[in-house]
Coordinates of C-alpha atoms in Angstrom, one line a residue:
X1 CA 111.9 217.6 95.3
X2 CA 110.3 220.9 94.7
X3 CA 107.4 221.5 92.4
X4 CA 109.6 223.3 90.0
X5 CA 112.1 220.5 89.9
X6 CA 109.3 218.0 89.3
X7 CA 108.6 219.4 85.9
X8 CA 112.0 219.7 84.3
X9 CA 112.0 217.7 81.1
X10 CA 115.4 216.1 81.5
X11 CA 116.5 212.7 82.7
X12 CA 114.1 210.9 85.0
X13 CA 111.9 214.0 85.2
X14 CA 110.3 212.7 82.1
X15 CA 108.5 210.3 84.4
X16 CA 108.0 212.6 87.4
X17 CA 104.9 214.7 87.8
X18 CA 103.9 217.9 89.6
X19 CA 102.5 217.9 93.1
X20 CA 100.2 220.2 95.2
X21 CA 99.3 223.6 93.7
X22 CA 101.2 223.0 90.5
X23 CA 99.2 219.8 89.9
X24 CA 95.9 221.6 90.7
X25 CA 96.7 224.4 88.3
X26 CA 97.5 221.8 85.6
X27 CA 94.1 220.2 86.0
X28 CA 92.4 223.5 85.9
X29 CA 94.3 224.4 82.7
X30 CA 93.0 221.3 81.0
X31 CA 89.5 221.9 82.2
X32 CA 89.6 225.3 80.4
X33 CA 91.3 223.6 77.5
X34 CA 88.4 221.1 77.1
X35 CA 85.8 223.9 77.1
X36 CA 87.6 226.0 74.6
X37 CA 88.3 223.0 72.3
X38 CA 84.6 222.2 72.2
X39 CA 84.0 225.6 70.6
X40 CA 86.5 224.9 67.8
X41 CA 84.4 221.9 66.6
X42 CA 81.1 223.9 66.4
X43 CA 82.6 227.1 65.0
X44 CA 85.0 225.1 62.7
X45 CA 82.0 223.3 61.3
X46 CA 80.4 226.6 60.3
X47 CA 83.6 227.8 58.6
X48 CA 84.1 224.5 56.8
X49 CA 80.9 225.1 54.9
X50 CA 82.5 228.1 53.1
X51 CA 86.2 227.2 52.8
X52 CA 88.2 224.1 52.1
X53 CA 90.4 222.6 54.9
X54 CA 93.8 223.5 53.4
X55 CA 93.4 227.3 53.0
X56 CA 91.3 227.6 56.1
X57 CA 94.0 225.9 58.2
X58 CA 96.8 227.9 56.6
X59 CA 94.9 231.2 57.2
X60 CA 94.4 230.3 60.8
X61 CA 98.0 229.5 61.4
X62 CA 99.4 232.6 59.7
X63 CA 97.3 234.7 62.0
X64 CA 98.3 232.5 65.0
X65 CA 102.0 233.1 64.3
X66 CA 101.3 236.9 64.5
X67 CA 99.3 236.5 67.7
X68 CA 101.7 234.2 69.4
X69 CA 104.7 236.3 68.3
X70 CA 103.2 239.5 69.8
X71 CA 102.1 237.7 73.0
X72 CA 105.5 236.0 73.5
X73 CA 108.0 238.5 72.5
X74 CA 106.2 241.9 72.8
X75 CA 103.8 241.5 75.6
X76 CA 105.5 239.0 77.9
X77 CA 109.0 240.0 76.7
X78 CA 110.4 236.5 76.4
X79 CA 114.0 236.9 74.9
X80 CA 114.0 236.1 71.2
X81 CA 116.4 233.5 69.9
X82 CA 116.4 231.1 67.0
X83 CA 115.5 227.5 68.0
X84 CA 118.1 224.8 68.4
X85 CA 117.7 221.4 66.8
X86 CA 115.0 222.6 64.3
X87 CA 114.0 219.1 63.4
X88 CA 112.1 218.8 66.7
X89 CA 109.8 221.7 65.7
X90 CA 109.5 220.3 62.2
X91 CA 108.2 217.0 63.6
X92 CA 105.8 218.6 66.1
X93 CA 104.6 221.1 63.4
X94 CA 103.9 218.3 61.0
X95 CA 101.8 216.4 63.5
X96 CA 99.8 219.5 64.3
X97 CA 99.3 220.3 60.6
X98 CA 97.9 216.8 59.9
X99 CA 95.6 217.1 63.0
X100 CA 94.2 220.4 62.0
X101 CA 93.7 219.6 58.3
X102 CA 92.0 216.4 59.1
X103 CA 89.7 218.1 61.6
X104 CA 88.4 220.6 59.1
X105 CA 88.2 218.0 56.4
X106 CA 86.2 215.7 58.6
X107 CA 83.7 218.5 59.4
X108 CA 82.8 218.6 55.7
X109 CA 81.5 215.0 56.1
X110 CA 80.2 214.7 59.6
X111 CA 78.9 216.7 62.6
X112 CA 80.9 218.4 65.3
X113 CA 79.5 215.9 67.9
X114 CA 80.9 213.0 65.9
X115 CA 84.3 214.5 65.5
X116 CA 84.3 215.4 69.2
X117 CA 83.6 211.8 70.0
X118 CA 86.6 210.7 68.0
X119 CA 88.7 213.3 69.8
X120 CA 88.0 211.4 73.1
X121 CA 89.9 208.4 71.8
X122 CA 93.1 210.5 72.1
X123 CA 94.0 209.7 75.7
X124 CA 94.1 206.0 75.0
X125 CA 96.2 206.6 71.9
X126 CA 98.5 209.0 73.8
X127 CA 99.0 206.4 76.5
X128 CA 100.5 204.0 73.9
X129 CA 102.7 206.7 72.4
X130 CA 103.9 207.8 75.9
X131 CA 105.1 204.2 76.6
X132 CA 106.9 204.1 73.2
X133 CA 108.5 207.6 73.3
X134 CA 109.3 208.3 76.9
X135 CA 108.7 204.9 78.7
X136 CA 105.7 206.3 80.6
X137 CA 103.6 203.4 81.7
X138 CA 99.9 203.7 82.3
X139 CA 98.8 202.0 85.5
X140 CA 96.1 199.3 85.1
X141 CA 93.4 201.3 86.9
X142 CA 94.1 204.4 84.7
X143 CA 94.1 202.2 81.6
X144 CA 90.7 200.7 82.7
X145 CA 89.3 204.2 83.0
X146 CA 90.6 205.0 79.5
X147 CA 89.0 201.9 78.0
X148 CA 85.6 202.6 79.7
X149 CA 85.6 206.2 78.5
X150 CA 86.7 205.0 75.0
X151 CA 83.7 202.7 74.9
X152 CA 81.4 205.7 75.6
X153 CA 83.1 207.5 72.7
X154 CA 82.6 204.6 70.4
X155 CA 78.9 204.7 71.3
X156 CA 78.7 208.4 70.2
X157 CA 80.8 207.8 67.0
X158 CA 78.4 205.1 65.8
X159 CA 75.4 207.4 66.7
X160 CA 74.1 204.9 69.4
X161 CA 73.4 202.4 66.6
X162 CA 74.1 198.9 67.7
X163 CA 73.8 197.6 64.1
X164 CA 76.4 200.1 62.9
X165 CA 78.8 199.1 65.7
X166 CA 78.4 195.4 64.8
X167 CA 79.0 196.1 61.1
X168 CA 81.7 198.7 61.9
X169 CA 79.8 201.2 59.8
X170 CA 81.9 204.2 60.6
X171 CA 81.6 207.4 58.5
X172 CA 84.2 208.9 56.2
X173 CA 84.6 212.0 58.3
X174 CA 85.3 210.0 61.4
X175 CA 88.0 207.9 59.7
X176 CA 89.7 211.0 58.3
X177 CA 89.8 212.7 61.7
X178 CA 91.0 209.5 63.4
X179 CA 94.3 210.0 61.4
X180 CA 94.6 213.4 62.9
X181 CA 93.8 212.2 66.4
X182 CA 96.6 209.6 66.2
X183 CA 99.0 212.4 65.2
X184 CA 97.9 214.6 68.1
X185 CA 98.1 211.6 70.5
X186 CA 101.8 211.3 69.5
X187 CA 102.3 215.0 69.9
X188 CA 101.7 215.3 73.6
X189 CA 104.4 212.9 74.9
X190 CA 106.8 214.3 72.3
X191 CA 106.4 217.7 74.0
X192 CA 108.2 216.2 77.0
X193 CA 110.7 214.3 74.9
X194 CA 111.7 217.2 72.7
X195 CA 111.5 220.0 75.4
X196 CA 115.1 220.9 76.5
X197 CA 114.4 223.7 79.0
X198 CA 113.2 226.3 76.5
X199 CA 110.6 228.8 77.6
X200 CA 107.2 227.2 77.0
X201 CA 105.9 230.2 75.1
X202 CA 108.9 230.4 72.8
X203 CA 108.8 226.7 72.3
X204 CA 105.1 226.9 71.3
X205 CA 105.8 229.8 69.0
X206 CA 108.4 227.9 67.0
X207 CA 106.1 224.8 66.8
X208 CA 103.4 227.0 65.2
X209 CA 106.0 228.6 62.9
X210 CA 107.1 225.2 61.7
X211 CA 103.5 224.1 61.2
X212 CA 103.1 226.5 58.3
X213 CA 105.5 224.8 55.8
X214 CA 103.5 221.6 56.0
X215 CA 100.3 223.6 55.2
X216 CA 101.7 225.6 52.2
X217 CA 101.4 222.9 49.5
X218 CA 97.7 222.4 50.0
X219 CA 96.6 225.8 51.2
X220 CA 98.8 228.6 49.6
X221 CA 97.2 228.8 46.2
X222 CA 93.6 228.4 47.3
X223 CA 94.1 231.0 50.0
X224 CA 95.6 233.5 47.6
X225 CA 92.6 233.0 45.3
X226 CA 90.0 233.4 48.1
X227 CA 87.5 236.2 47.7
X228 CA 87.7 237.4 51.3
X229 CA 85.1 240.1 50.8
X230 CA 82.5 237.5 49.9
X231 CA 83.1 235.4 53.0
X232 CA 80.3 235.6 55.6
X233 CA 81.0 237.1 59.0
X234 CA 80.8 233.7 60.6
X235 CA 84.0 232.7 58.8
X236 CA 85.9 235.7 60.0
X237 CA 84.7 235.2 63.6
X238 CA 85.6 231.6 63.4
X239 CA 89.2 232.3 62.2
X240 CA 89.7 234.8 65.0
X241 CA 88.4 232.4 67.6
X242 CA 90.5 229.5 66.3
X243 CA 93.6 231.6 65.9
X244 CA 93.5 233.5 69.2
X245 CA 91.6 231.1 71.5
X246 CA 91.9 227.5 70.3
X247 CA 95.4 227.8 69.0
X248 CA 97.3 230.4 71.0
X249 CA 95.5 230.0 74.3
X250 CA 94.9 226.2 74.2
X251 CA 98.4 225.6 73.0
X252 CA 99.8 227.3 76.2
X253 CA 97.4 225.4 78.4
X254 CA 98.3 222.1 76.8
X255 CA 102.0 223.0 77.0
X256 CA 101.7 223.9 80.7
X257 CA 99.8 220.7 81.7
X258 CA 101.9 218.4 79.6
X259 CA 105.0 219.3 81.6
X260 CA 103.2 218.5 84.9
X261 CA 100.8 215.6 84.3
X262 CA 101.0 212.1 82.7
X263 CA 100.1 212.2 79.0
X264 CA 96.9 210.1 79.4
X265 CA 95.6 212.4 82.1
X266 CA 96.3 215.5 80.1
X267 CA 94.2 214.3 77.2
X268 CA 91.8 212.7 79.6
X269 CA 90.1 216.1 79.7
X270 CA 89.1 215.4 76.1
X271 CA 86.4 213.2 77.6
X272 CA 84.4 216.4 78.4
X273 CA 84.5 217.5 74.7
X274 CA 81.4 215.7 73.4
X275 CA 79.3 216.9 76.3
X276 CA 80.4 220.5 75.8
X277 CA 79.8 220.2 72.0
X278 CA 76.3 218.8 72.5
X279 CA 75.4 221.7 74.8
X280 CA 77.0 224.3 72.5
X281 CA 75.3 222.8 69.3
X282 CA 72.0 223.0 71.1
X283 CA 72.5 226.6 72.2
X284 CA 73.6 227.6 68.7
X285 CA 70.3 226.2 67.4
X286 CA 72.0 223.4 65.4
X287 CA 69.8 220.7 67.1
X288 CA 70.3 218.5 70.1
X289 CA 71.8 215.0 70.1
X290 CA 69.5 212.1 70.8
X291 CA 69.3 211.0 74.5
X292 CA 71.1 207.8 73.6
X293 CA 74.0 209.6 72.1
X294 CA 74.1 212.0 75.1
X295 CA 74.4 209.0 77.4
X296 CA 77.5 207.9 75.6
X297 CA 79.0 211.4 76.0
X298 CA 78.2 211.4 79.7
X299 CA 80.1 208.0 80.0
X300 CA 83.2 209.6 78.5
X301 CA 82.8 212.6 80.8
X302 CA 82.6 210.2 83.8
X303 CA 86.0 208.8 82.7
X304 CA 87.4 212.3 83.5
X305 CA 86.3 212.1 87.1
X306 CA 87.8 208.6 87.5
X307 CA 91.1 209.7 85.9
X308 CA 91.3 212.8 88.2
X309 CA 90.8 210.7 91.4
X310 CA 93.4 208.1 90.5
X311 CA 97.0 208.8 91.5
X312 CA 99.6 209.7 88.8

């Protein structure tokens, strides 16, 4: 079987993964994905101080539709056609909408490091959804790596406080974002299930388009009433970064890798997120995490190495 055949999303190919160069490129795509996603937490935290989650997310996705549309149909000249079976895009768009709104909402209550730690629980959640949606079983050694990395994430979520862990004293922001992470965990295997041979860029464009209707009820009126001239430059810069980099670019990276690697391994790269966030927060002058919290982040990052070495 060729590398191209190994990633067709039909029949038994739902359970077959890429080999050789295609597999390496998928891993590199997710490494870049993790680094870019880390920036979304830090920059998103700065923007969340000045705008509510609803209008902020809607503004981001309106701009992203423009960016993705120009990139897909004008620059790369992908043939334009209306999507078939629209309900697929409505479901995927709804999952992404919940994920994004809960992320920005959570950042109003907690720190980027804490939300990044919750994000690392996604591979374990995705493994469960992959079994339910496409029958993709996670091998025992991969599952063990996921559980170990999740324990490191829990250590960061509870701020390295043993008493907080024992009393399950989890913050409001972390609980809010956990709902979004569950939705995103379901989203990754559904990309395979719902993909029917469409061009990945066109598929991604229509998912983003169908994200917007879910965001309109909570974001349209506040966005229309926003005094854009009064917003600080950090908000404008954040919106550009989130729209162009961590929506358009990371969407394509995730789409590419999801068609070539098992769902748990795709999101396993999220294990690098807390470490990247800790480094970025320190560089931005927002303070460094305590050594104990940093150890937890390194444990989750170590899970990535184990995941990468294990066979698919």
